[in-house]
mmCIF file of C-alpha atoms in Angstrom:
data_model
loop_
_atom_site.group_PDB
_atom_site.id
_atom_site.type_symbol
_atom_site.label_atom_id
_atom_site.label_comp_id
_atom_site.label_asym_id
_atom_site.label_seq_id
_atom_site.Cartn_x
_atom_site.Cartn_y
_atom_site.Cartn_z
ATOM 1 C CA UNK A 1280 73.563 147.207 182.917
ATOM 2 C CA UNK A 1281 75.053 145.357 185.888
ATOM 3 C CA UNK A 1282 72.044 146.409 187.934
ATOM 4 C CA UNK A 1283 69.659 144.825 185.429
ATOM 5 C CA UNK A 1284 71.554 141.525 185.474
ATOM 6 C CA UNK A 1285 71.554 141.612 189.278
ATOM 7 C CA UNK A 1286 67.806 142.251 189.296
ATOM 8 C CA UNK A 1287 67.319 139.360 186.873
ATOM 9 C CA UNK A 1288 69.245 136.997 189.170
ATOM 10 C CA UNK A 1289 67.312 138.277 192.167
ATOM 11 C CA UNK A 1290 64.014 137.618 190.360
ATOM 12 C CA UNK A 1291 65.157 134.119 189.440
ATOM 13 C CA UNK A 1292 65.792 133.392 193.129
ATOM 14 C CA UNK A 1293 62.437 134.901 194.095
ATOM 15 C CA UNK A 1294 60.848 132.548 191.555
ATOM 16 C CA UNK A 1295 62.689 129.553 193.047
ATOM 17 C CA UNK A 1296 61.378 130.403 196.522
ATOM 18 C CA UNK A 1297 57.858 130.996 195.208
ATOM 19 C CA UNK A 1298 57.593 127.734 193.314
ATOM 20 C CA UNK A 1299 59.716 125.749 195.832
ATOM 21 C CA UNK A 1300 61.818 124.314 192.988
ATOM 22 C CA UNK A 1301 65.448 124.556 194.022
ATOM 23 C CA UNK A 1302 66.926 123.042 190.882
ATOM 24 C CA UNK A 1303 68.879 124.431 187.920
ATOM 25 C CA UNK A 1304 65.712 124.091 185.809
ATOM 26 C CA UNK A 1305 63.733 126.146 188.339
ATOM 27 C CA UNK A 1306 66.416 128.797 188.278
ATOM 28 C CA UNK A 1307 66.435 128.851 184.455
ATOM 29 C CA UNK A 1308 62.652 129.180 184.268
ATOM 30 C CA UNK A 1309 62.737 131.981 186.841
ATOM 31 C CA UNK A 1310 65.492 133.706 184.919
ATOM 32 C CA UNK A 1311 63.470 133.543 181.679
ATOM 33 C CA UNK A 1312 60.281 134.792 183.377
ATOM 34 C CA UNK A 1313 62.266 137.586 185.041
ATOM 35 C CA UNK A 1314 63.829 138.507 181.712
ATOM 36 C CA UNK A 1315 60.332 138.723 180.220
ATOM 37 C CA UNK A 1316 59.183 141.057 183.003
ATOM 38 C CA UNK A 1317 62.302 143.227 182.697
ATOM 39 C CA UNK A 1318 61.750 143.399 178.918
ATOM 40 C CA UNK A 1319 58.152 144.475 179.526
ATOM 41 C CA UNK A 1320 59.337 147.188 181.921
ATOM 42 C CA UNK A 1321 62.371 148.218 179.820
ATOM 43 C CA UNK A 1322 61.319 151.877 179.588
ATOM 44 C CA UNK A 1323 61.537 151.967 183.379
ATOM 45 C CA UNK A 1324 65.337 152.051 183.104
ATOM 46 C CA UNK A 1325 67.236 155.083 181.927
ATOM 47 C CA UNK A 1326 69.546 152.953 179.788
ATOM 48 C CA UNK A 1327 69.284 150.072 177.326
ATOM 49 C CA UNK A 1328 68.151 146.566 178.143
ATOM 50 C CA UNK A 1329 71.189 144.469 179.037
ATOM 51 C CA UNK A 1330 70.359 141.818 176.440
ATOM 52 C CA UNK A 1331 71.017 144.269 173.583
ATOM 53 C CA UNK A 1332 74.479 144.900 174.996
ATOM 54 C CA UNK A 1333 75.101 141.182 175.424
ATOM 55 C CA UNK A 1334 74.035 140.722 171.795
ATOM 56 C CA UNK A 1335 76.479 143.479 170.747
ATOM 57 C CA UNK A 1336 79.287 141.543 172.479
ATOM 58 C CA UNK A 1337 78.327 138.398 170.538
ATOM 59 C CA UNK A 1338 78.308 140.379 167.285
ATOM 60 C CA UNK A 1339 81.730 141.855 168.066
ATOM 61 C CA UNK A 1340 83.076 138.345 168.671
ATOM 62 C CA UNK A 1341 81.603 137.036 165.385
ATOM 63 C CA UNK A 1342 83.020 140.060 163.549
ATOM 64 C CA UNK A 1343 86.436 139.303 165.046
ATOM 65 C CA UNK A 1344 86.246 135.668 163.887
ATOM 66 C CA UNK A 1345 85.272 136.771 160.376
ATOM 67 C CA UNK A 1346 88.060 139.369 160.122
ATOM 68 C CA UNK A 1347 90.572 136.904 161.576
ATOM 69 C CA UNK A 1348 89.826 134.216 159.006
ATOM 70 C CA UNK A 1349 89.657 136.615 156.069
ATOM 71 C CA UNK A 1350 92.903 138.442 156.785
ATOM 72 C CA UNK A 1351 94.656 135.159 157.650
ATOM 73 C CA UNK A 1352 93.979 134.007 154.103
ATOM 74 C CA UNK A 1353 95.284 137.345 152.804
ATOM 75 C CA UNK A 1354 98.525 137.026 154.754
ATOM 76 C CA UNK A 1355 98.880 133.398 153.666
ATOM 77 C CA UNK A 1356 98.640 134.513 150.052
ATOM 78 C CA UNK A 1357 101.312 137.172 150.646
ATOM 79 C CA UNK A 1358 103.618 134.595 152.265
ATOM 80 C CA UNK A 1359 103.366 131.987 149.517
ATOM 81 C CA UNK A 1360 103.692 134.502 146.705
ATOM 82 C CA UNK A 1361 107.015 134.001 144.864
ATOM 83 C CA UNK A 1362 107.835 137.699 144.550
ATOM 84 C CA UNK A 1363 107.875 139.913 147.645
ATOM 85 C CA UNK A 1364 106.977 143.355 146.383
ATOM 86 C CA UNK A 1365 105.265 144.472 149.577
ATOM 87 C CA UNK A 1366 104.490 148.017 150.577
ATOM 88 C CA UNK A 1367 104.712 148.163 154.380
ATOM 89 C CA UNK A 1368 103.653 151.340 156.115
ATOM 90 C CA UNK A 1369 103.004 152.931 159.468
ATOM 91 C CA UNK A 1370 99.920 155.047 159.652
ATOM 92 C CA UNK A 1371 97.946 156.962 162.204
ATOM 93 C CA UNK A 1372 94.374 156.189 163.251
ATOM 94 C CA UNK A 1373 92.370 158.754 165.131
ATOM 95 C CA UNK A 1374 89.944 157.036 167.429
ATOM 96 C CA UNK A 1375 86.727 158.220 169.046
ATOM 97 C CA UNK A 1376 87.039 155.715 171.865
ATOM 98 C CA UNK A 1377 87.787 157.163 175.274
ATOM 99 C CA UNK A 1378 87.710 154.498 177.959
ATOM 100 C CA UNK A 1379 90.911 152.611 178.677
ATOM 101 C CA UNK A 1380 89.363 149.195 178.120
ATOM 102 C CA UNK A 1381 87.861 150.279 174.778
ATOM 103 C CA UNK A 1382 91.243 151.406 173.442
ATOM 104 C CA UNK A 1383 92.916 148.261 174.767
ATOM 105 C CA UNK A 1384 90.264 146.106 173.111
ATOM 106 C CA UNK A 1385 90.545 147.956 169.796
ATOM 107 C CA UNK A 1386 94.352 147.646 169.840
ATOM 108 C CA UNK A 1387 94.138 143.953 170.697
ATOM 109 C CA UNK A 1388 91.664 143.316 167.891
ATOM 110 C CA UNK A 1389 93.777 145.212 165.358
ATOM 111 C CA UNK A 1390 96.894 143.338 166.464
ATOM 112 C CA UNK A 1391 95.235 139.914 166.483
ATOM 113 C CA UNK A 1392 94.012 140.259 162.919
ATOM 114 C CA UNK A 1393 96.984 139.439 160.732
ATOM 115 C CA UNK A 1394 98.397 142.146 158.486
ATOM 116 C CA UNK A 1395 98.069 145.024 160.918
ATOM 117 C CA UNK A 1396 99.875 145.668 164.179
ATOM 118 C CA UNK A 1397 99.494 148.418 166.774
ATOM 119 C CA UNK A 1398 102.945 149.735 167.630
ATOM 120 C CA UNK A 1399 101.988 152.596 169.889
ATOM 121 C CA UNK A 1400 99.283 154.753 171.379
ATOM 122 C CA UNK A 1401 99.676 158.505 171.698
ATOM 123 C CA UNK A 1402 99.867 159.990 175.176
ATOM 124 C CA UNK A 1403 96.491 161.724 174.938
ATOM 125 C CA UNK A 1404 94.923 158.378 173.896
ATOM 126 C CA UNK A 1405 93.425 159.851 170.738
ATOM 127 C CA UNK A 1406 95.679 158.238 168.132
ATOM 128 C CA UNK A 1407 96.836 154.722 167.435
ATOM 129 C CA UNK A 1408 99.976 154.093 165.385
ATOM 130 C CA UNK A 1409 99.499 151.036 163.239
ATOM 131 C CA UNK A 1410 101.931 149.079 161.113
ATOM 132 C CA UNK A 1411 100.450 147.516 158.017
ATOM 133 C CA UNK A 1412 102.149 144.616 156.261
ATOM 134 C CA UNK A 1413 100.964 145.467 152.786
ATOM 135 C CA UNK A 1414 98.865 148.514 152.242
ATOM 136 C CA UNK A 1415 97.457 150.289 149.218
ATOM 137 C CA UNK A 1416 95.613 153.244 150.607
ATOM 138 C CA UNK A 1417 95.724 154.826 154.071
ATOM 139 C CA UNK A 1418 92.156 156.103 153.906
ATOM 140 C CA UNK A 1419 90.983 152.632 152.956
ATOM 141 C CA UNK A 1420 92.724 150.972 155.883
ATOM 142 C CA UNK A 1421 91.580 153.615 158.360
ATOM 143 C CA UNK A 1422 87.985 153.551 157.246
ATOM 144 C CA UNK A 1423 87.814 149.754 157.207
ATOM 145 C CA UNK A 1424 88.993 149.601 160.836
ATOM 146 C CA UNK A 1425 86.634 152.385 161.808
ATOM 147 C CA UNK A 1426 83.704 150.749 160.030
ATOM 148 C CA UNK A 1427 84.225 147.366 161.617
ATOM 149 C CA UNK A 1428 85.936 147.243 164.991
ATOM 150 C CA UNK A 1429 85.480 150.772 166.274
ATOM 151 C CA UNK A 1430 81.783 150.835 165.476
ATOM 152 C CA UNK A 1431 81.229 147.401 167.027
ATOM 153 C CA UNK A 1432 83.046 148.475 170.218
ATOM 154 C CA UNK A 1433 81.007 151.683 170.366
ATOM 155 C CA UNK A 1434 77.874 149.568 170.041
ATOM 156 C CA UNK A 1435 78.957 147.578 173.091
ATOM 157 C CA UNK A 1436 79.914 150.569 175.238
ATOM 158 C CA UNK A 1437 76.899 152.780 174.409
ATOM 159 C CA UNK A 1438 74.921 153.135 177.653
ATOM 160 C CA UNK B 1330 53.311 171.255 197.935
ATOM 161 C CA UNK B 1331 54.707 168.024 196.590
ATOM 162 C CA UNK B 1332 56.699 165.990 199.082
ATOM 163 C CA UNK B 1333 59.843 164.099 198.176
ATOM 164 C CA UNK B 1334 58.763 160.552 197.336
ATOM 165 C CA UNK B 1335 62.253 159.144 196.980
ATOM 166 C CA UNK B 1336 61.705 156.369 199.528
ATOM 167 C CA UNK B 1337 58.413 155.275 197.957
ATOM 168 C CA UNK B 1338 59.878 155.405 194.463
ATOM 169 C CA UNK B 1339 63.011 153.427 195.315
ATOM 170 C CA UNK B 1340 61.007 150.746 197.092
ATOM 171 C CA UNK B 1341 58.555 150.635 194.169
ATOM 172 C CA UNK B 1342 61.357 150.015 191.703
ATOM 173 C CA UNK B 1343 62.130 146.660 193.327
ATOM 174 C CA UNK B 1344 58.714 145.695 194.692
ATOM 175 C CA UNK B 1345 56.992 146.097 191.290
ATOM 176 C CA UNK B 1346 59.164 143.358 189.810
ATOM 177 C CA UNK B 1347 58.460 141.010 192.719
ATOM 178 C CA UNK B 1348 54.700 141.579 192.405
ATOM 179 C CA UNK B 1349 54.823 140.923 188.649
ATOM 180 C CA UNK B 1350 56.845 137.764 189.299
ATOM 181 C CA UNK B 1351 54.264 136.622 191.847
ATOM 182 C CA UNK B 1352 51.493 137.391 189.344
ATOM 183 C CA UNK B 1353 53.117 135.095 186.776
ATOM 184 C CA UNK B 1354 53.544 132.384 189.417
ATOM 185 C CA UNK B 1355 49.897 132.650 190.565
ATOM 186 C CA UNK B 1356 48.749 132.612 186.938
ATOM 187 C CA UNK B 1357 50.520 129.346 186.114
ATOM 188 C CA UNK B 1358 49.774 127.766 189.501
ATOM 189 C CA UNK B 1359 46.052 128.093 188.791
ATOM 190 C CA UNK B 1360 45.527 124.583 187.461
ATOM 191 C CA UNK B 1361 46.562 122.554 190.501
ATOM 192 C CA UNK B 1362 46.669 125.082 193.341
ATOM 193 C CA UNK B 1363 44.718 128.256 194.161
ATOM 194 C CA UNK B 1364 45.302 130.979 191.595
ATOM 195 C CA UNK B 1365 44.509 131.507 187.944
ATOM 196 C CA UNK B 1366 43.875 134.179 185.367
ATOM 197 C CA UNK B 1367 41.663 136.390 187.507
ATOM 198 C CA UNK B 1368 43.986 136.796 190.537
ATOM 199 C CA UNK B 1369 47.002 136.920 188.255
ATOM 200 C CA UNK B 1370 45.415 139.779 186.340
ATOM 201 C CA UNK B 1371 44.486 141.632 189.531
ATOM 202 C CA UNK B 1372 48.032 141.242 190.883
ATOM 203 C CA UNK B 1373 49.459 142.624 187.649
ATOM 204 C CA UNK B 1374 47.085 145.560 187.909
ATOM 205 C CA UNK B 1375 48.133 146.133 191.517
ATOM 206 C CA UNK B 1376 51.765 146.350 190.379
ATOM 207 C CA UNK B 1377 50.832 148.975 187.767
ATOM 208 C CA UNK B 1378 48.701 150.868 190.318
ATOM 209 C CA UNK B 1379 51.676 150.895 192.685
ATOM 210 C CA UNK B 1380 53.725 152.449 189.882
ATOM 211 C CA UNK B 1381 50.993 155.042 189.365
ATOM 212 C CA UNK B 1382 50.971 155.885 193.092
ATOM 213 C CA UNK B 1383 54.733 156.237 193.280
ATOM 214 C CA UNK B 1384 55.149 158.100 189.995
ATOM 215 C CA UNK B 1385 52.334 159.650 187.979
ATOM 216 C CA UNK B 1386 49.972 158.697 185.172
ATOM 217 C CA UNK B 1387 52.113 160.191 182.394
ATOM 218 C CA UNK B 1388 55.270 158.362 183.505
ATOM 219 C CA UNK B 1389 53.442 155.053 183.718
ATOM 220 C CA UNK B 1390 51.980 155.635 180.258
ATOM 221 C CA UNK B 1391 55.517 156.184 178.986
ATOM 222 C CA UNK B 1392 56.798 153.040 180.712
ATOM 223 C CA UNK B 1393 53.900 150.838 179.527
ATOM 224 C CA UNK B 1394 52.450 152.299 176.310
ATOM 225 C CA UNK B 1395 49.534 149.853 176.223
ATOM 226 C CA UNK B 1396 46.060 150.551 174.933
ATOM 227 C CA UNK B 1397 44.044 148.788 177.624
ATOM 228 C CA UNK B 1398 40.768 148.940 175.669
ATOM 229 C CA UNK B 1399 42.212 146.901 172.799
ATOM 230 C CA UNK B 1400 43.897 144.649 175.364
ATOM 231 C CA UNK B 1401 40.426 143.796 176.691
ATOM 232 C CA UNK B 1402 39.211 143.137 173.156
ATOM 233 C CA UNK B 1403 42.152 140.830 172.432
ATOM 234 C CA UNK B 1404 41.484 138.938 175.659
ATOM 235 C CA UNK B 1405 37.815 138.445 174.837
ATOM 236 C CA UNK B 1406 38.669 137.295 171.305
ATOM 237 C CA UNK B 1407 41.237 134.826 172.638
ATOM 238 C CA UNK B 1408 38.755 133.354 175.129
ATOM 239 C CA UNK B 1409 36.087 133.080 172.458
ATOM 240 C CA UNK B 1410 38.515 131.525 169.954
ATOM 241 C CA UNK B 1411 39.648 128.898 172.494
ATOM 242 C CA UNK B 1412 36.033 127.992 173.230
ATOM 243 C CA UNK B 1413 35.104 127.944 169.541
ATOM 244 C CA UNK B 1414 38.131 125.913 168.463
ATOM 245 C CA UNK B 1415 36.459 122.761 169.832
ATOM 246 C CA UNK B 1416 33.766 123.053 167.131
ATOM 247 C CA UNK B 1417 36.392 122.368 164.452
ATOM 248 C CA UNK B 1418 37.211 119.018 166.095
ATOM 249 C CA UNK B 1419 33.534 118.031 166.141
ATOM 250 C CA UNK B 1420 33.083 118.178 169.926
ATOM 251 C CA UNK B 1421 30.742 120.423 171.940
ATOM 252 C CA UNK B 1422 31.516 124.109 172.487
ATOM 253 C CA UNK B 1423 34.041 124.734 175.317
ATOM 254 C CA UNK B 1424 35.500 121.220 175.282
ATOM 255 C CA UNK B 1425 39.151 121.444 176.262
ATOM 256 C CA UNK B 1426 41.977 119.199 175.234
ATOM 257 C CA UNK B 1427 45.259 118.343 176.912
ATOM 258 C CA UNK B 1428 48.273 116.155 176.430
ATOM 259 C CA UNK B 1429 51.649 115.469 177.997
ATOM 260 C CA UNK B 1430 54.798 116.816 176.393
ATOM 261 C CA UNK B 1431 58.481 116.559 177.197
ATOM 262 C CA UNK B 1432 59.571 120.171 177.163
ATOM 263 C CA UNK B 1433 63.191 121.201 177.662
ATOM 264 C CA UNK B 1434 63.770 122.682 181.152
ATOM 265 C CA UNK B 1435 60.227 121.931 182.343
ATOM 266 C CA UNK B 1436 60.366 118.153 182.017
ATOM 267 C CA UNK B 1437 57.180 116.186 181.532
ATOM 268 C CA UNK B 1438 54.462 118.829 181.398
ATOM 269 C CA UNK B 1439 50.777 118.642 180.626
ATOM 270 C CA UNK B 1440 49.718 121.375 178.241
ATOM 271 C CA UNK B 1441 46.051 122.195 178.563
ATOM 272 C CA UNK B 1442 44.055 124.417 176.210
ATOM 273 C CA UNK B 1443 42.409 125.941 179.311
ATOM 274 C CA UNK B 1444 45.664 127.905 179.649
ATOM 275 C CA UNK B 1445 44.799 129.895 176.524
ATOM 276 C CA UNK B 1446 41.356 130.628 177.956
ATOM 277 C CA UNK B 1447 43.054 131.794 181.152
ATOM 278 C CA UNK B 1448 45.334 134.097 179.148
ATOM 279 C CA UNK B 1449 42.146 135.627 177.726
ATOM 280 C CA UNK B 1450 40.716 136.080 181.234
ATOM 281 C CA UNK B 1451 44.007 137.593 182.375
ATOM 282 C CA UNK B 1452 44.081 140.131 179.541
ATOM 283 C CA UNK B 1453 40.437 141.106 180.104
ATOM 284 C CA UNK B 1454 40.939 141.576 183.858
ATOM 285 C CA UNK B 1455 44.062 143.702 183.407
ATOM 286 C CA UNK B 1456 42.482 145.656 180.552
ATOM 287 C CA UNK B 1457 39.194 146.406 182.336
ATOM 288 C CA UNK B 1458 40.682 147.344 185.718
ATOM 289 C CA UNK B 1459 43.340 149.523 184.121
ATOM 290 C CA UNK B 1460 40.746 151.244 181.929
ATOM 291 C CA UNK B 1461 38.610 151.995 185.020
ATOM 292 C CA UNK B 1462 41.564 153.324 187.026
ATOM 293 C CA UNK B 1463 42.956 155.368 184.139
ATOM 294 C CA UNK B 1464 39.615 156.956 183.257
ATOM 295 C CA UNK B 1465 38.918 157.918 186.875
ATOM 296 C CA UNK B 1466 42.484 159.126 187.410
ATOM 297 C CA UNK B 1467 42.621 161.320 184.327
ATOM 298 C CA UNK B 1468 39.476 163.305 185.221
ATOM 299 C CA UNK B 1469 40.798 164.413 188.615
#
């Protein structure tokens, strides 16, 4: 992926020298033309086009914003409720993620969304221990995290 | 015996992109400076031929799954449609039109309908040369 971005920058500079337009606009046009050529030759690379990965990052960010706003409202409702009959729990989440940065990102995303909090990661990095503020069903909570964040992170890290 | 082409292949991987870039530049430069659809098309073909020399026909077909015969047909249709479009506006066949537009990034640019005709030429040149090379190459 980094190689493709590097090639795209290189092509943009080649374009600037070819057209003798050393301006930001010349660079941008060269970058777009280079991106078009790289897209045309995408089967030349053994891995995905870098734009699809960049798009996956954008989608992960939008998903985070959506989850953040939705669970913030949920926590707000819990806080302003007159009676506090909460059911807090600590549960275990088995993760498929392997790289250090993937697990860190997943933990950060789980912690940043209100209502859930990562309190520990097992030594073999296969399990996350999560504290939930108010939970109804473990399977529900696990599958909702797996469906949203873990899948979106996998989409980013897939080669 | 097949020799190890690693040097040729590695160089091709970078050079192909530069040739394609130059082809695009030559294609768009055609209106004011030497260049145009014909040379642009030949340069594009030369990039694909370089790929074919460094790798083989099957690999190139996998990288660029293009039917060059229909590419030629599309190019001819596009050229004919650009020439025929002038009839709708009640001017003689092959009359071109142009105007100045303020495009983002490009600034004040003149867009000329001859560009579409050139795209047709480009597609025909690439399609025909690639068909010739592929047909000869496959028999051997």
